[in-house]
Amino acid sequence: MISAPVGMAGLGSPFSTPRAQRFASSLDAVSPSLSTPLFRPRTPLGPSLLNSSPVAVKADPRDTPVYIAPKPKAAPTASINDLAVEIIQDIHLLAGNPHFPAVNQHVHNCLTSPSPTYAAAYMLHLYRDCHTRDILTSALRHRIVDIAVAEEMRRLWNNRRGYVPSHQSYLDTASPRTRSPSRTPTVSVPSTPEKQPKPSRPALSVHRLPRRIFRHRPGPQDPAIAPIIKFLFERYDPPVNSGQGYALQRSVLNANYELVEYLLRRGADTMIKDRLAIILAIRAKDLRMIKLLVEPLPGAGTFKEEGDSPTTSRGKKRKIIDRVKIDSKLVREAMSATDPCEEIIHYFVNEKGAMPPLNEIMALGRD
């Protein structure tokens, strides 16, 4: 083995000061062991650092840097936010889940204010297993069911049961004189109208008034009688005393005089639940409401005899008794209040002739 002395000029680093003279050997040209990490930078300790004329060292092929290409970005996928409103409504209709609008904000916005046609179709699908008389009655409990939705439910239901309105059949078989000039008749009008097929199912009906339309007191800008109340009575004529007289009793609590009069003219009964409506008016100290519930309505006793001319004859009044007879129980209710209303007590005793209970009179004498 041949060794060559190394001078101070051949030191690899100016900061290294070896104490003993070092000689370069052929062992310095040996490659490192295979246990060396692949990407760890290595600097051989051969003559390239210790000798002024470095020895050529064969490069290790494992030292070649490896290029790792980045993974390509995944293509954007479609989400429920990309679906059209009609598709979301179809999913909601088929799912039958009332909590589906809570999936995210986009779905909620699509189902918050739907068209009357979709709302009617959803209600018919939701109560498809109910009896015919319960379909519209149950649907009216939802706030989304207004007059437009109720009319659309009636139209869709008539189409399903095969019902054709009379005016529709008349327009389909109308004569050329009654049609508009732009439409040219193609079929002659038969002498006798064709018999319409019998509907397969009965029509929708309302056998119970929804409580939600009576629960809230109307605001200053709202009508005293909600339009949907008049619509239900004029179209379906539901029983006004359904729900044990809830409509009248709630209207008394809300001090809605117009609605109370409207319900009384429709046949509301003040005797339900042991005259609860009058007791509520007594506790509210509302003498005007008490008179409205007890006394007959204006014009209820006016009638005309046969042969009288409507322009010359005057309406004759028939004496009508009060709707409710005031007894000692109602007087006791008025006198036992924390702060009794003297006007109500005077109305019951002096005007209606009710006798207060003896114990109440004695209690007043002791006071």
Coordinates of C-alpha atoms in Angstrom, one line a residue:
M1 CA 0.0 0.0 0.0
I2 CA 1.5 3.3 -1.0
S3 CA 1.0 6.3 1.3
A4 CA 1.7 10.0 0.5
P5 CA 2.2 12.7 3.0
V6 CA -0.4 15.4 3.1
G7 CA 0.7 19.0 3.7
M8 CA -1.2 21.9 5.4
A9 CA -2.2 23.2 2.0
G10 CA -4.2 20.1 1.3
L11 CA -6.6 20.3 4.2
G12 CA -10.2 20.3 3.2
S13 CA -11.4 22.8 5.8
P14 CA -9.5 25.7 7.3
F15 CA -11.1 25.1 10.7
S16 CA -9.7 21.5 11.1
T17 CA -6.3 21.2 12.8
P18 CA -5.2 17.6 13.0
R19 CA -2.7 16.8 15.8
A20 CA -1.0 14.0 13.9
Q21 CA 0.1 13.8 10.3
R22 CA -2.4 11.8 8.2
F23 CA -1.7 9.8 5.2
A24 CA -4.2 9.0 2.4
S25 CA -4.7 5.4 1.5
S26 CA -6.6 3.5 -1.1
L27 CA -9.3 2.6 1.4
D28 CA -10.6 6.1 1.1
A29 CA -11.9 5.3 -2.4
V30 CA -14.2 2.5 -1.2
S31 CA -17.9 3.2 -1.6
P32 CA -20.0 3.5 1.5
S33 CA -22.0 0.5 2.9
L34 CA -25.4 -0.5 1.5
S35 CA -27.0 0.5 4.8
T36 CA -26.6 4.2 4.0
P37 CA -30.0 5.9 3.4
L38 CA -30.8 6.4 -0.2
F39 CA -31.4 10.2 0.0
R40 CA -28.9 11.0 2.7
P41 CA -26.2 13.4 1.2
R42 CA -22.8 11.8 1.5
T43 CA -19.3 13.2 1.2
P44 CA -16.5 10.6 0.7
L45 CA -13.4 11.0 2.9
G46 CA -11.1 10.1 0.0
P47 CA -8.4 12.1 -1.7
S48 CA -11.0 14.6 -3.0
L49 CA -10.8 16.3 0.4
L50 CA -7.2 15.4 1.5
N51 CA -5.2 15.5 -1.7
S52 CA -4.7 18.3 -4.1
S53 CA -5.2 15.9 -7.0
P54 CA -8.4 14.0 -6.3
V55 CA -8.9 10.4 -7.2
A56 CA -11.9 9.7 -9.6
V57 CA -14.6 7.9 -7.6
K58 CA -17.4 6.1 -9.5
A59 CA -20.8 7.6 -8.7
D60 CA -23.4 5.3 -7.1
P61 CA -26.5 4.9 -9.3
R62 CA -28.6 5.0 -6.1
D63 CA -27.5 8.7 -5.6
T64 CA -29.6 9.7 -8.6
P65 CA -32.5 11.9 -7.4
V66 CA -35.9 10.5 -8.0
Y67 CA -38.7 12.8 -9.2
I68 CA -42.1 12.1 -7.8
A69 CA -44.8 13.6 -9.9
P70 CA -47.7 15.2 -7.9
K71 CA -51.0 13.5 -8.0
P72 CA -53.5 15.0 -10.5
K73 CA -56.4 16.9 -9.0
A74 CA -59.6 15.0 -9.0
A75 CA -62.3 16.3 -11.3
P76 CA -65.0 18.3 -9.5
T77 CA -68.1 16.1 -8.8
A78 CA -71.7 17.3 -8.8
S79 CA -73.4 17.8 -5.5
I80 CA -77.0 18.4 -4.5
N81 CA -76.5 22.1 -4.8
D82 CA -76.1 21.7 -8.5
L83 CA -79.6 20.1 -9.0
A84 CA -82.4 22.0 -10.4
V85 CA -85.4 23.1 -8.3
E86 CA -87.7 20.6 -10.0
I87 CA -85.4 17.7 -9.3
I88 CA -85.1 18.6 -5.6
Q89 CA -88.9 18.9 -5.4
D90 CA -89.3 15.4 -6.9
I91 CA -86.8 14.0 -4.4
H92 CA -88.7 15.6 -1.6
L93 CA -92.0 14.3 -3.0
L94 CA -90.7 10.7 -3.2
A95 CA -88.8 10.8 0.1
G96 CA -91.9 11.8 2.1
N97 CA -89.6 13.1 4.8
P98 CA -90.7 16.4 6.4
H99 CA -87.1 17.1 7.6
F100 CA -85.6 16.9 4.1
P101 CA -85.5 20.8 3.7
A102 CA -83.0 20.8 6.6
V103 CA -80.3 19.1 4.5
N104 CA -78.6 22.4 3.6
Q105 CA -79.4 26.0 2.7
H106 CA -79.9 25.4 -1.0
V107 CA -82.5 22.7 -0.4
H108 CA -84.2 24.8 2.2
N109 CA -84.5 27.7 -0.2
C110 CA -85.9 25.5 -3.0
L111 CA -88.7 24.2 -0.7
T112 CA -89.5 27.3 1.4
S113 CA -91.9 29.0 -1.0
P114 CA -92.9 26.4 -3.6
S115 CA -95.6 26.9 -6.1
P116 CA -99.2 26.1 -5.1
T117 CA -99.2 23.1 -7.6
Y118 CA -96.2 21.5 -5.9
A119 CA -97.5 22.2 -2.4
A120 CA -100.9 20.6 -3.3
A121 CA -99.3 17.6 -4.9
Y122 CA -97.1 17.1 -1.8
M123 CA -100.1 17.3 0.5
L124 CA -102.0 14.8 -1.5
H125 CA -99.0 12.5 -1.5
L126 CA -98.4 12.9 2.2
Y127 CA -102.0 12.0 3.2
R128 CA -102.6 9.5 0.4
D129 CA -103.4 6.7 2.9
C130 CA -106.0 8.7 4.8
H131 CA -109.7 8.7 4.2
T132 CA -111.0 11.2 1.7
R133 CA -112.7 13.4 4.3
D134 CA -109.4 13.6 6.3
I135 CA -107.1 14.6 3.4
L136 CA -107.9 18.3 3.2
T137 CA -108.8 18.5 6.9
S138 CA -105.3 17.2 7.9
A139 CA -103.6 19.3 5.2
L140 CA -105.1 22.5 6.6
R141 CA -103.0 22.1 9.8
H142 CA -99.9 23.1 7.8
R143 CA -99.2 26.8 7.4
I144 CA -98.3 26.4 3.8
V145 CA -101.8 25.5 2.9
D146 CA -103.6 28.7 2.0
I147 CA -106.5 29.4 -0.3
A148 CA -104.4 28.9 -3.5
V149 CA -103.0 25.6 -2.3
A150 CA -106.5 24.4 -1.2
E151 CA -108.0 25.3 -4.6
E152 CA -105.1 23.5 -6.3
M153 CA -105.6 20.4 -4.1
R154 CA -109.3 20.4 -5.1
R155 CA -108.4 20.6 -8.8
L156 CA -105.8 17.9 -8.7
W157 CA -108.1 15.6 -6.7
N158 CA -111.0 16.2 -9.2
N159 CA -108.7 15.2 -12.0
R160 CA -107.6 12.0 -10.2
R161 CA -111.2 10.9 -9.5
G162 CA -112.4 11.7 -13.0
Y163 CA -114.7 14.5 -12.1
V164 CA -115.5 17.1 -14.8
P165 CA -117.2 20.3 -13.7
S166 CA -120.5 21.3 -15.4
H167 CA -119.1 24.5 -16.8
Q168 CA -116.1 22.6 -18.2
S169 CA -118.4 20.2 -20.1
Y170 CA -120.5 23.1 -21.3
L171 CA -117.5 24.9 -22.7
D172 CA -116.3 21.7 -24.4
T173 CA -119.7 21.2 -26.1
A174 CA -120.6 24.9 -26.6
S175 CA -122.3 26.0 -29.8
P176 CA -120.5 28.3 -32.3
R177 CA -122.5 31.3 -31.2
T178 CA -121.3 31.1 -27.6
R179 CA -117.7 30.4 -28.5
S180 CA -115.1 33.1 -29.2
P181 CA -114.6 34.1 -32.9
S182 CA -111.0 32.9 -32.8
R183 CA -112.0 29.3 -32.1
T184 CA -113.5 27.3 -34.9
P185 CA -115.9 24.5 -33.8
T186 CA -115.1 21.1 -35.1
V187 CA -117.9 19.1 -33.5
S188 CA -121.6 19.8 -33.8
V189 CA -123.5 20.3 -30.5
P190 CA -125.6 17.3 -29.6
S191 CA -129.3 17.9 -28.9
T192 CA -129.0 16.4 -25.4
P193 CA -125.9 16.8 -23.2
E194 CA -123.8 13.7 -22.7
K195 CA -123.9 12.0 -19.4
Q196 CA -120.7 12.5 -17.4
P197 CA -119.0 9.5 -15.9
K198 CA -119.5 8.9 -12.2
P199 CA -116.4 10.0 -10.2
S200 CA -114.4 7.1 -8.8
R201 CA -114.0 8.7 -5.4
P202 CA -115.9 11.3 -3.3
A203 CA -114.9 14.9 -3.3
L204 CA -112.7 16.6 -0.7
S205 CA -114.4 17.9 2.4
V206 CA -113.6 19.6 5.7
H207 CA -115.2 18.1 8.8
R208 CA -113.1 19.9 11.4
L209 CA -111.9 23.5 11.5
P210 CA -108.1 23.9 11.8
R211 CA -107.1 25.6 15.1
R212 CA -104.2 27.5 13.6
I213 CA -106.4 30.0 11.7
F214 CA -108.1 31.1 15.0
R215 CA -105.1 31.0 17.3
H216 CA -103.5 34.4 16.6
R217 CA -105.0 37.8 17.1
P218 CA -105.1 39.8 13.8
G219 CA -102.8 42.7 13.6
P220 CA -103.7 46.3 12.9
Q221 CA -103.3 46.0 9.2
D222 CA -104.9 42.5 9.0
P223 CA -108.6 41.8 8.4
A224 CA -110.6 40.9 11.4
I225 CA -111.8 37.7 9.6
A226 CA -109.1 35.9 7.8
P227 CA -109.9 35.2 4.1
I228 CA -109.3 31.5 4.5
I229 CA -112.0 31.3 7.2
K230 CA -114.6 32.8 4.8
F231 CA -113.3 30.5 2.0
L232 CA -113.7 27.3 4.1
F233 CA -117.3 28.2 5.2
E234 CA -118.4 29.3 1.7
R235 CA -116.8 26.3 -0.1
Y236 CA -117.0 23.4 2.3
D237 CA -119.3 24.6 5.2
P238 CA -117.4 22.8 8.0
P239 CA -119.2 22.3 11.4
V240 CA -118.6 25.6 13.3
N241 CA -118.7 23.9 16.7
S242 CA -116.0 21.3 15.9
G243 CA -113.3 20.9 18.5
Q244 CA -115.8 21.6 21.3
G245 CA -116.3 25.2 20.2
Y246 CA -112.7 26.1 20.0
A247 CA -113.2 28.7 17.2
L248 CA -115.7 30.7 19.2
Q249 CA -113.8 30.4 22.5
R250 CA -110.5 31.5 21.0
S251 CA -112.1 34.4 19.2
V252 CA -113.5 35.6 22.5
L253 CA -110.0 35.4 24.1
N254 CA -108.7 37.5 21.2
A255 CA -111.5 40.0 21.6
N256 CA -112.3 39.7 17.9
Y257 CA -115.9 41.0 17.8
E258 CA -116.3 40.7 14.1
L259 CA -115.2 37.1 14.0
V260 CA -117.4 36.2 17.0
E261 CA -120.4 37.7 15.3
Y262 CA -119.6 35.9 12.1
L263 CA -119.4 32.6 13.9
L264 CA -122.6 33.2 15.8
R265 CA -124.4 33.8 12.5
R266 CA -123.0 30.5 11.3
G267 CA -124.5 28.7 14.2
A268 CA -121.8 28.8 16.9
D269 CA -123.2 27.5 20.2
T270 CA -122.3 29.5 23.4
M271 CA -123.5 26.7 25.7
I272 CA -120.6 24.3 24.9
K273 CA -118.4 23.4 27.9
D274 CA -120.9 24.9 30.3
R275 CA -120.9 28.4 28.7
L276 CA -117.1 28.6 28.6
A277 CA -117.2 31.5 26.1
I278 CA -119.2 33.7 28.4
I279 CA -117.1 32.8 31.4
L280 CA -114.0 33.8 29.4
A281 CA -115.6 37.2 28.6
I282 CA -116.5 37.7 32.3
R283 CA -112.9 37.1 33.4
A284 CA -111.7 39.5 30.7
K285 CA -114.2 42.1 32.0
D286 CA -115.5 42.6 28.5
L287 CA -119.1 43.8 28.8
R288 CA -119.3 44.3 25.0
M289 CA -118.4 40.7 24.3
I290 CA -120.8 39.5 26.9
K291 CA -123.7 41.3 25.3
L292 CA -122.7 40.0 21.9
L293 CA -122.8 36.4 23.2
V294 CA -126.0 36.7 25.2
E295 CA -128.3 39.0 23.2
P296 CA -129.7 38.2 19.8
L297 CA -127.8 39.6 16.8
P298 CA -129.0 42.7 15.1
G299 CA -131.6 42.0 12.4
A300 CA -132.1 38.4 13.6
G301 CA -135.8 39.1 14.5
T302 CA -136.8 41.1 11.4
F303 CA -139.1 39.5 8.9
K304 CA -141.6 40.5 6.2
E305 CA -145.0 39.1 5.6
E306 CA -146.2 37.8 2.3
G307 CA -147.5 40.4 -0.2
D308 CA -145.5 43.2 1.3
S309 CA -143.6 45.3 -1.1
P310 CA -139.9 45.5 -0.3
T311 CA -139.9 49.2 -1.1
T312 CA -143.0 50.3 0.9
S313 CA -143.3 47.8 3.7
R314 CA -141.3 48.0 6.9
G315 CA -139.8 45.0 8.5
K316 CA -141.7 43.8 11.5
K317 CA -139.7 42.7 14.5
R318 CA -140.4 39.4 16.2
K319 CA -139.4 39.1 19.9
I320 CA -136.5 36.8 20.2
I321 CA -135.2 35.6 23.6
D322 CA -131.6 35.8 24.6
R323 CA -129.2 33.2 23.4
V324 CA -128.1 32.4 26.9
K325 CA -130.1 32.7 30.1
I326 CA -128.2 34.5 32.9
D327 CA -128.4 32.5 36.2
S328 CA -126.9 32.8 39.6
K329 CA -123.8 30.8 38.5
L330 CA -122.7 33.5 36.0
V331 CA -123.4 36.2 38.6
R332 CA -121.3 34.3 41.1
E333 CA -118.5 34.1 38.5
A334 CA -118.7 37.9 38.0
M335 CA -118.7 38.7 41.8
S336 CA -116.0 36.2 42.8
A337 CA -113.4 37.9 40.6
T338 CA -110.3 39.5 42.2
D339 CA -111.4 42.9 41.0
P340 CA -115.2 42.5 40.2
C341 CA -116.5 44.6 37.3
E342 CA -119.6 46.5 38.6
E343 CA -120.9 47.1 35.1
I344 CA -121.1 43.3 34.4
I345 CA -122.8 42.7 37.8
H346 CA -125.3 45.5 37.1
Y347 CA -126.0 44.1 33.7
F348 CA -126.7 40.6 35.0
V349 CA -128.8 41.7 38.0
N350 CA -130.7 44.8 36.9
E351 CA -131.0 44.2 33.1
K352 CA -131.3 40.4 32.9
G353 CA -133.0 39.9 36.3
A354 CA -130.5 37.3 37.6
M355 CA -130.5 36.9 41.4
P356 CA -127.1 36.7 42.9
P357 CA -126.4 33.9 45.4
L358 CA -127.3 34.5 49.0
N359 CA -123.8 33.8 50.3
E360 CA -122.4 36.4 47.9
I361 CA -124.9 39.0 49.1
M362 CA -124.1 38.3 52.8
A363 CA -120.4 38.6 52.0
L364 CA -121.0 42.0 50.4
G365 CA -122.9 43.1 53.6
R366 CA -120.0 42.1 55.8
D367 CA -117.6 44.0 53.7

